[in-house]
Amino acid sequence: MNPKVKLGAVAMLAIAAMTTTSIVSATSATAAPANAGARTITSDPFGLTPPSSEGRKRGAALADKALAAEADNLAKGEDDVFSLEKTTSVGSMQFFTYNRTYRGVPVYGGGVVVSTDGAGLKVATVDTAQKTELTLDTKTTVSAAKAASKARTLLAKVDSVSTPKLVVHALPEAGAPRMAWEVVVSGSSKTAPSVQHVYVDALNGSILSKWDAVKMGTGQGFYNGQVNITTSSGFTMRDGTRSGLACGGQNGSPYTKSTDSWGNGQGTNLETACVDAYYAAQKEWDMLKEWFNYNGINGRGGGYPARVGLNDVNAFWNGSYTNFGHNQANNQQATPMDVVGHEYGHAIYQFAGSGGGGGGGNEDGGLNESTGDIFGALLEAYANNPNDPPDYTVGEEVNLVGQGPIRYMYQPSQHSGDPNCYSSSIPNTEVHAAAGPQNHWFYLVAEGTNPGGGKPTSPVCSGPSSLTGIGIQKAGAIYLASLQLRTSSSRTHAQARAQTLAAAKTQFPNSCVEFNAVKAAWTAVSVPAGSNEPTCTQNQNDFTITANPSAASVKVGASTTTTVNTTTIGNAQSIALTATGAPTGTTVSFSPATITSGQSSSVSIATSASTPAGRYTININGAGASISHATTFTLTVTTDNPGQDDFSVAVNPSSATVQPGGSTNATLSTTVTSGNAQSVSLTASGAPTGTTVSFGSPTINSGQSSSVSIATSSTTPAGTYTITLNGAGASVSHAATFTLTVNSDQGGTDWKEWKQYNAGDIVTYSGVRYRCLQSHTSLPGWDPPNVPALWQRL
């Protein structure tokens, strides 16, 4: 096993898609095929096996143990409480992010990230930004109202101010821990939109730190040709299979029309701009899942809408949605693929790890801008659309001011002399220019100095003059994993180096090639090694494991066999064989159950009469003396009567929570389990009073999917309900269940001044219903139509 990694000063422990409609975006560019960029993607790129359900359970238990064992190194005091905020995975790594409270008060900068391998057997890192144990008094002398007034002074124009939240500010860069008020101020500076997260000292009223959720970029409006996008019933640009993705105009409502044909190919047409932005956002979601085993834009299955028609030569992410303007000539919208990927890259950065948002300061700002550029390049590579071929330039199709691309990742100095490499001046460099060193690093990791194949050469600032890349997909897996290790809202290049090395070591535990490429590229852009930098030594004793055959189909009650084969790397070692993931009523046995690497074992897989028909992935695990590996076996179980037509039904997601009057969406998918496809009629039962359940396609063929819309009303009582989604076929019927939780409405539905509203609350104003987007106290003139940043029209 590789030795455990140390970061900072912390010691380390010894979807089934709905029916996709063909959407035509007429374009002046040559139209691409409807499946432009289609490719066969394995779910196990480079051997990065996604965590199994058992691996996730073991990882969660291991993370809790690591948290307890490392309490002293995490500056945990007797008044501290940790709670699991989220679990994410990237490739074959798992990340468990914990929030910290002190005497019941949230600690900003006190979060902890524990990373493990995919099997949940080994801890890779345990880290926090907080360095000192908390002993302070939680009393305050500055009121919440005064803190809000102080925060308002940062913006020239203020649209809204959130209700101040009391926190402990524990980021080391702000000095000793202090009680603080967290205030979110939305509006604009003298030059641009802004959503400032401000931390006001609760004892003296000074500003301890701040960061802006609005991340600005630039781009243009070329088109992606004829493409397929996923819309929802009623021909609306809202994705029922990728939660949160939608596209519309500046009022925040998704575009809706009477047909499912969108766009006219004109550079000034906003519907066409939404085709480009929406297509790119869906591709970015798919890339994260298929390349990196990452769940949605925020890592937890969530995405964010896009808006077009911004009256500005720009594009930005504001913490809640992306917004796209136009070029200086105002004849093209700012929605090419790399610009869209860039803005959603800011969202990925904001929600990764426990870093507490987008960060402040020019060095972190440069790393954030670089993150956007990296995901723009990754998106182009994944989509592989011939109308926008993959490259490492940013906005290459925009003629923003007649000067071509706005950044060159392989040689940043080609644009206005932006820095190729790191120096002490980077923390004082404008953030887009400060993106240069990390952009340059990413290109060197992915492609090297002389990649050939028409790709540009790239210089180095220090170290060896010739570097070999590992490919953009591996480089992306390492970088995305490193973002999950963020524990501070202000990331530095030194932290980025340490975190990417830790990620490379854990993602690729049986090779030092990737680790060394990451290390050499940081040296090449003049980011020096840290004092606690991890090292990589090739594991001398290792083995491989495969199953042959790797799949079989049996009738209910029947058995099948396969053979587990292993090979030895270095010295032979004992391997204990186990299996997980077998369906109900199925046993998996090995003969023998313990082998020496290089040997084989016969595997018997026996179903029973109680085994349900379906397709299952069985994990065959090999636990060696120094390392563990796994392989998979796909078992298809059919009914006793091979001539009977049958299917299964599933719903994703299978639960949701809404306020009265709110709605949610899911996807009901069916799979043919035996025989031929058949017509399936979809109905629902068990919905609470005042709730309607509708299907995008009430009748489908087994093997197809349908969107499901569940809409409550103001009369729907609070409670938790089980809704049964029924699929009635010609020969058999099946059902899936959806758990709907309806929260209390928290007061009347009429909007009022001087009232506290929380995110998710539903109000009515002038006969129109709105959902609150962020908690705040309403003020005169802050009614929903006037403040779209706080309210979403339903």
mmCIF file of N, CA and C in Angstrom, residues 14-88:
data_model
loop_
_atom_site.group_PDB
_atom_site.id
_atom_site.type_symbol
_atom_site.label_atom_id
_atom_site.label_comp_id
_atom_site.label_asym_id
_atom_site.label_seq_id
_atom_site.Cartn_x
_atom_site.Cartn_y
_atom_site.Cartn_z
ATOM 1 N N ALA A 14 -2.211 5.830 9.903
ATOM 2 C CA ALA A 14 -1.673 4.622 9.308
ATOM 3 C C ALA A 14 -3.037 3.933 8.988
ATOM 4 N N ILE A 15 -28.291 6.854 -14.915
ATOM 5 C CA ILE A 15 -29.671 7.323 -14.772
ATOM 6 C C ILE A 15 -30.455 6.959 -16.018
ATOM 7 N N ALA A 16 -31.274 6.533 -15.713
ATOM 8 C CA ALA A 16 -31.968 6.302 -17.002
ATOM 9 C C ALA A 16 -32.460 7.628 -17.562
ATOM 10 N N ALA A 17 -32.090 7.943 -18.777
ATOM 11 C CA ALA A 17 -32.485 9.212 -19.390
ATOM 12 C C ALA A 17 -33.908 9.147 -19.913
ATOM 13 N N MET A 18 -34.642 10.280 -19.844
ATOM 14 C CA MET A 18 -35.968 10.331 -20.441
ATOM 15 C C MET A 18 -35.822 10.373 -21.950
ATOM 16 N N THR A 19 -36.926 10.207 -22.665
ATOM 17 C CA THR A 19 -36.859 10.205 -24.115
ATOM 18 C C THR A 19 -36.241 11.502 -24.585
ATOM 19 N N THR A 20 -35.192 11.432 -25.393
ATOM 20 C CA THR A 20 -34.484 12.601 -25.868
ATOM 21 C C THR A 20 -35.085 13.067 -27.173
ATOM 22 N N THR A 21 -35.404 14.345 -27.258
ATOM 23 C CA THR A 21 -36.005 14.873 -28.465
ATOM 24 C C THR A 21 -34.941 15.461 -29.354
ATOM 25 N N SER A 22 -35.127 15.350 -30.639
ATOM 26 C CA SER A 22 -34.169 15.893 -31.589
ATOM 27 C C SER A 22 -34.437 17.367 -31.751
ATOM 28 N N ILE A 23 -33.500 18.180 -31.339
ATOM 29 C CA ILE A 23 -33.677 19.623 -31.362
ATOM 30 C C ILE A 23 -32.765 20.203 -32.426
ATOM 31 N N VAL A 24 -33.292 20.987 -33.312
ATOM 32 C CA VAL A 24 -32.492 21.552 -34.389
ATOM 33 C C VAL A 24 -32.150 22.983 -34.062
ATOM 34 N N SER A 25 -30.879 23.268 -33.973
ATOM 35 C CA SER A 25 -30.418 24.644 -33.871
ATOM 36 C C SER A 25 -29.795 24.981 -35.211
ATOM 37 N N ALA A 26 -30.551 25.635 -36.060
ATOM 38 C CA ALA A 26 -30.002 25.978 -37.368
ATOM 39 C C ALA A 26 -28.788 26.849 -37.167
ATOM 40 N N THR A 27 -27.795 26.688 -37.989
ATOM 41 C CA THR A 27 -26.531 27.363 -37.743
ATOM 42 C C THR A 27 -25.809 27.673 -39.025
ATOM 43 N N SER A 28 -25.036 28.711 -38.964
ATOM 44 C CA SER A 28 -24.232 29.055 -40.126
ATOM 45 C C SER A 28 -23.069 28.113 -40.286
ATOM 46 N N ALA A 29 -22.723 27.380 -39.189
ATOM 47 C CA ALA A 29 -21.671 26.388 -39.283
ATOM 48 C C ALA A 29 -22.228 25.129 -39.922
ATOM 49 N N THR A 30 -21.347 24.256 -40.405
ATOM 50 C CA THR A 30 -21.788 22.993 -40.959
ATOM 51 C C THR A 30 -22.438 22.167 -39.880
ATOM 52 N N ALA A 31 -23.649 21.671 -40.145
ATOM 53 C CA ALA A 31 -24.386 20.917 -39.132
ATOM 54 C C ALA A 31 -23.676 19.613 -38.834
ATOM 55 N N ALA A 32 -23.595 19.300 -37.549
ATOM 56 C CA ALA A 32 -22.999 18.036 -37.122
ATOM 57 C C ALA A 32 -24.083 16.979 -37.080
ATOM 58 N N PRO A 33 -23.716 15.708 -37.127
ATOM 59 C CA PRO A 33 -24.720 14.664 -36.959
ATOM 60 C C PRO A 33 -25.435 14.837 -35.631
ATOM 61 N N ALA A 34 -26.658 14.298 -35.570
ATOM 62 C CA ALA A 34 -27.449 14.441 -34.346
ATOM 63 C C ALA A 34 -26.747 13.859 -33.138
ATOM 64 N N ASN A 35 -25.886 12.870 -33.369
ATOM 65 C CA ASN A 35 -25.148 12.275 -32.253
ATOM 66 C C ASN A 35 -23.705 12.729 -32.278
ATOM 67 N N ALA A 36 -23.517 14.019 -32.618
ATOM 68 C CA ALA A 36 -22.157 14.535 -32.728
ATOM 69 C C ALA A 36 -21.373 14.267 -31.472
ATOM 70 N N GLY A 37 -20.200 13.706 -31.647
ATOM 71 C CA GLY A 37 -19.336 13.450 -30.505
ATOM 72 C C GLY A 37 -19.702 12.205 -29.747
ATOM 73 N N ALA A 38 -20.675 11.420 -30.256
ATOM 74 C CA ALA A 38 -21.068 10.212 -29.534
ATOM 75 C C ALA A 38 -19.903 9.248 -29.469
ATOM 76 N N ARG A 39 -19.786 8.561 -28.359
ATOM 77 C CA ARG A 39 -18.688 7.627 -28.177
ATOM 78 C C ARG A 39 -19.095 6.584 -27.156
ATOM 79 N N THR A 40 -18.385 5.505 -27.133
ATOM 80 C CA THR A 40 -18.619 4.487 -26.118
ATOM 81 C C THR A 40 -17.748 4.806 -24.921
ATOM 82 N N ILE A 41 -18.368 5.060 -23.796
ATOM 83 C CA ILE A 41 -17.647 5.434 -22.582
ATOM 84 C C ILE A 41 -17.763 4.287 -21.589
ATOM 85 N N THR A 42 -16.660 3.826 -21.092
ATOM 86 C CA THR A 42 -16.719 2.799 -20.055
ATOM 87 C C THR A 42 -16.960 3.473 -18.720
ATOM 88 N N SER A 43 -17.592 2.757 -17.818
ATOM 89 C CA SER A 43 -17.835 3.309 -16.485
ATOM 90 C C SER A 43 -16.614 3.147 -15.599
ATOM 91 N N ASP A 44 -15.547 2.615 -16.139
ATOM 92 C CA ASP A 44 -14.357 2.326 -15.353
ATOM 93 C C ASP A 44 -13.124 2.861 -16.076
ATOM 94 N N PRO A 45 -13.074 4.201 -16.354
ATOM 95 C CA PRO A 45 -11.947 4.735 -17.097
ATOM 96 C C PRO A 45 -10.642 4.545 -16.345
ATOM 97 N N PHE A 46 -9.633 4.012 -17.056
ATOM 98 C CA PHE A 46 -8.282 3.847 -16.501
ATOM 99 C C PHE A 46 -8.284 2.937 -15.280
ATOM 100 N N GLY A 47 -9.298 2.079 -15.133
ATOM 101 C CA GLY A 47 -9.354 1.224 -13.958
ATOM 102 C C GLY A 47 -9.829 1.941 -12.707
ATOM 103 N N LEU A 48 -10.448 3.133 -12.864
ATOM 104 C CA LEU A 48 -10.951 3.863 -11.705
ATOM 105 C C LEU A 48 -12.341 3.335 -11.380
ATOM 106 N N THR A 49 -12.411 2.201 -10.694
ATOM 107 C CA THR A 49 -13.679 1.552 -10.407
ATOM 108 C C THR A 49 -14.511 2.404 -9.456
ATOM 109 N N PRO A 50 -15.751 2.768 -9.854
ATOM 110 C CA PRO A 50 -16.590 3.558 -8.950
ATOM 111 C C PRO A 50 -16.866 2.781 -7.668
ATOM 112 N N PRO A 51 -17.013 3.484 -6.554
ATOM 113 C CA PRO A 51 -17.296 2.787 -5.296
ATOM 114 C C PRO A 51 -18.597 1.989 -5.380
ATOM 115 N N SER A 52 -18.577 0.754 -4.893
ATOM 116 C CA SER A 52 -19.790 -0.051 -4.816
ATOM 117 C C SER A 52 -20.592 0.387 -3.602
ATOM 118 N N SER A 53 -21.823 -0.139 -3.479
ATOM 119 C CA SER A 53 -22.630 0.209 -2.308
ATOM 120 C C SER A 53 -21.942 -0.242 -1.027
ATOM 121 N N GLU A 54 -21.292 -1.408 -1.065
ATOM 122 C CA GLU A 54 -20.558 -1.877 0.105
ATOM 123 C C GLU A 54 -19.351 -0.994 0.370
ATOM 124 N N GLY A 55 -18.676 -0.576 -0.710
ATOM 125 C CA GLY A 55 -17.527 0.305 -0.547
ATOM 126 C C GLY A 55 -17.917 1.640 0.053
ATOM 127 N N ARG A 56 -19.106 2.153 -0.329
ATOM 128 C CA ARG A 56 -19.570 3.410 0.239
ATOM 129 C C ARG A 56 -19.884 3.260 1.724
ATOM 130 N N LYS A 57 -20.494 2.132 2.074
ATOM 131 C CA LYS A 57 -20.800 1.904 3.489
ATOM 132 C C LYS A 57 -19.521 1.794 4.311
ATOM 133 N N ARG A 58 -18.554 1.014 3.785
ATOM 134 C CA ARG A 58 -17.288 0.874 4.521
ATOM 135 C C ARG A 58 -16.571 2.214 4.613
ATOM 136 N N GLY A 59 -16.607 2.976 3.502
ATOM 137 C CA GLY A 59 -15.933 4.264 3.495
ATOM 138 C C GLY A 59 -16.524 5.222 4.512
ATOM 139 N N ALA A 60 -17.860 5.239 4.622
ATOM 140 C CA ALA A 60 -18.511 6.124 5.583
ATOM 141 C C ALA A 60 -18.126 5.747 7.016
ATOM 142 N N ALA A 61 -18.104 4.452 7.297
ATOM 143 C CA ALA A 61 -17.719 4.005 8.640
ATOM 144 C C ALA A 61 -16.255 4.327 8.916
ATOM 145 N N LEU A 62 -15.412 4.136 7.898
ATOM 146 C CA LEU A 62 -13.989 4.411 8.056
ATOM 147 C C LEU A 62 -13.749 5.903 8.268
ATOM 148 N N ALA A 63 -14.500 6.746 7.548
ATOM 149 C CA ALA A 63 -14.342 8.191 7.697
ATOM 150 C C ALA A 63 -14.715 8.633 9.107
ATOM 151 N N ASP A 64 -15.801 8.066 9.644
ATOM 152 C CA ASP A 64 -16.186 8.406 11.021
ATOM 153 C C ASP A 64 -15.091 8.018 12.013
ATOM 154 N N LYS A 65 -14.489 6.841 11.809
ATOM 155 C CA LYS A 65 -13.414 6.404 12.688
ATOM 156 C C LYS A 65 -12.197 7.331 12.559
ATOM 157 N N ALA A 66 -11.886 7.730 11.325
ATOM 158 C CA ALA A 66 -10.749 8.630 11.108
ATOM 159 C C ALA A 66 -10.979 9.963 11.802
ATOM 160 N N LEU A 67 -12.230 10.446 11.747
ATOM 161 C CA LEU A 67 -12.567 11.716 12.384
ATOM 162 C C LEU A 67 -12.320 11.633 13.893
ATOM 163 N N ALA A 68 -12.715 10.512 14.489
ATOM 164 C CA ALA A 68 -12.513 10.346 15.925
ATOM 165 C C ALA A 68 -11.035 10.178 16.275
ATOM 166 N N ALA A 69 -10.317 9.387 15.468
ATOM 167 C CA ALA A 69 -8.912 9.118 15.755
ATOM 168 C C ALA A 69 -8.046 10.361 15.598
ATOM 169 N N GLU A 70 -8.428 11.253 14.691
ATOM 170 C CA GLU A 70 -7.619 12.435 14.408
ATOM 171 C C GLU A 70 -8.136 13.690 15.105
ATOM 172 N N ALA A 71 -8.960 13.532 16.141
ATOM 173 C CA ALA A 71 -9.581 14.684 16.808
ATOM 174 C C ALA A 71 -8.557 15.734 17.225
ATOM 175 N N ASP A 72 -7.444 15.300 17.798
ATOM 176 C CA ASP A 72 -6.430 16.257 18.261
ATOM 177 C C ASP A 72 -5.824 17.018 17.094
ATOM 178 N N ASN A 73 -5.541 16.333 16.008
ATOM 179 C CA ASN A 73 -4.934 16.987 14.853
ATOM 180 C C ASN A 73 -5.917 17.871 14.103
ATOM 181 N N LEU A 74 -7.213 17.711 14.384
ATOM 182 C CA LEU A 74 -8.229 18.533 13.732
ATOM 183 C C LEU A 74 -8.648 19.704 14.614
ATOM 184 N N ALA A 75 -7.912 19.961 15.668
ATOM 185 C CA ALA A 75 -8.187 21.063 16.601
ATOM 186 C C ALA A 75 -9.593 20.962 17.167
ATOM 187 N N LYS A 76 -10.017 19.747 17.479
ATOM 188 C CA LYS A 76 -11.362 19.532 18.010
ATOM 189 C C LYS A 76 -11.370 19.752 19.508
ATOM 190 N N GLY A 77 -12.290 20.618 19.949
ATOM 191 C CA GLY A 77 -12.471 20.863 21.361
ATOM 192 C C GLY A 77 -13.698 20.142 21.895
ATOM 193 N N GLU A 78 -13.919 20.228 23.193
ATOM 194 C CA GLU A 78 -15.028 19.499 23.806
ATOM 195 C C GLU A 78 -16.387 20.061 23.397
ATOM 196 N N ASP A 79 -16.425 21.292 22.899
ATOM 197 C CA ASP A 79 -17.690 21.901 22.479
ATOM 198 C C ASP A 79 -17.927 21.775 20.976
ATOM 199 N N ASP A 80 -17.044 21.059 20.281
ATOM 200 C CA ASP A 80 -17.176 20.891 18.829
ATOM 201 C C ASP A 80 -18.009 19.655 18.516
ATOM 202 N N VAL A 81 -18.843 19.767 17.502
ATOM 203 C CA VAL A 81 -19.622 18.636 17.002
ATOM 204 C C VAL A 81 -19.474 18.581 15.489
ATOM 205 N N PHE A 82 -19.163 17.398 14.955
ATOM 206 C CA PHE A 82 -19.052 17.211 13.513
ATOM 207 C C PHE A 82 -20.316 16.522 12.993
ATOM 208 N N SER A 83 -20.756 16.918 11.838
ATOM 209 C CA SER A 83 -21.887 16.251 11.188
ATOM 210 C C SER A 83 -21.573 16.114 9.697
ATOM 211 N N LEU A 84 -21.920 14.970 9.138
ATOM 212 C CA LEU A 84 -21.639 14.705 7.725
ATOM 213 C C LEU A 84 -22.520 15.583 6.854
ATOM 214 N N GLU A 85 -21.890 16.412 6.030
ATOM 215 C CA GLU A 85 -22.637 17.302 5.148
ATOM 216 C C GLU A 85 -22.930 16.642 3.807
ATOM 217 N N LYS A 86 -21.915 15.980 3.227
ATOM 218 C CA LYS A 86 -22.104 15.394 1.903
ATOM 219 C C LYS A 86 -21.073 14.308 1.670
ATOM 220 N N THR A 87 -21.414 13.436 0.737
ATOM 221 C CA THR A 87 -20.509 12.383 0.281
ATOM 222 C C THR A 87 -20.421 12.472 -1.228
ATOM 223 N N THR A 88 -19.223 12.547 -1.763
ATOM 224 C CA THR A 88 -19.037 12.590 -3.204
ATOM 225 C C THR A 88 -17.969 11.577 -3.595
#
